[in-house]
Amino acid sequence: MIIFNKLWDLMAEKNFSTYRLREVADLDSKTIKRLRHNMNTETYTLDRICKALDCDLSDIAEFVKDE
């Protein structure tokens, strides 16, 4: 499973609110909800998030084996 816990940590570190991420990366509230619940997300969306936060994909997501 891909999880996005690192995203929230990085946003806190960079003082980036979800509102600001939505504005800068042009995301809607449904996308934020999907990220919070570790649901499927398009690579295009991940690309926009990485550009907005000036980071790599590994900085916002990680793979965890299902138990």
Coordinates of C-alpha atoms in Angstrom, one line a residue:
M1 CA 0.0 0.0 0.0
I2 CA 1.2 3.5 -0.8
I3 CA 0.9 5.9 2.2
F4 CA 1.2 9.6 2.3
N5 CA 2.3 10.2 6.0
K6 CA 5.5 11.8 4.8
L7 CA 3.5 14.4 2.8
W8 CA 1.8 15.7 6.0
D9 CA 5.2 15.8 7.8
L10 CA 6.9 17.7 5.0
M11 CA 4.0 20.1 4.8
A12 CA 4.3 20.8 8.5
E13 CA 8.1 21.2 8.2
K14 CA 7.6 23.8 5.4
N15 CA 4.6 25.5 7.1
F16 CA 2.4 24.5 4.1
S17 CA -1.3 24.3 5.0
T18 CA -3.7 22.1 3.0
Y19 CA -5.4 25.2 1.7
R20 CA -2.0 26.5 0.4
L21 CA -1.3 23.1 -1.2
R22 CA -4.7 23.2 -2.9
E23 CA -4.0 26.6 -4.3
V24 CA -0.4 26.1 -5.4
A25 CA -0.8 22.6 -6.8
D26 CA -4.4 23.3 -8.1
L27 CA -6.0 20.5 -6.2
D28 CA -9.6 20.1 -5.0
S29 CA -10.8 19.1 -1.6
K30 CA -11.6 15.6 -2.8
T31 CA -8.0 15.0 -3.7
I32 CA -6.8 16.1 -0.3
K33 CA -9.4 13.7 1.3
R34 CA -8.1 10.9 -0.9
L35 CA -4.5 11.6 0.1
R36 CA -5.5 11.7 3.8
H37 CA -7.1 8.3 3.5
N38 CA -4.2 6.8 1.4
M39 CA -6.5 6.2 -1.5
N40 CA -5.6 6.0 -5.2
T41 CA -4.0 9.1 -6.6
E42 CA -3.0 9.9 -10.2
T43 CA 0.7 10.4 -10.9
Y44 CA -0.2 13.8 -12.5
T45 CA -1.4 14.9 -9.0
L46 CA 1.7 13.6 -7.3
D47 CA 3.8 15.5 -9.9
R48 CA 1.9 18.8 -9.1
I49 CA 2.4 18.2 -5.4
C50 CA 6.1 17.6 -5.8
K51 CA 6.5 20.8 -7.9
A52 CA 4.5 22.8 -5.3
L53 CA 6.6 21.5 -2.4
D54 CA 9.9 21.4 -4.4
C55 CA 10.5 17.8 -3.4
D56 CA 10.9 14.2 -4.7
L57 CA 8.2 11.6 -4.7
S58 CA 10.0 9.7 -2.0
D59 CA 9.6 12.8 0.2
I60 CA 5.8 12.5 0.2
A61 CA 5.0 8.8 -0.3
E62 CA 6.2 5.4 0.8
F63 CA 5.3 1.8 0.1
V64 CA 4.3 -0.3 3.1
K65 CA 3.5 -4.0 2.7
D66 CA 0.0 -5.0 3.6
E67 CA -0.2 -7.2 6.7

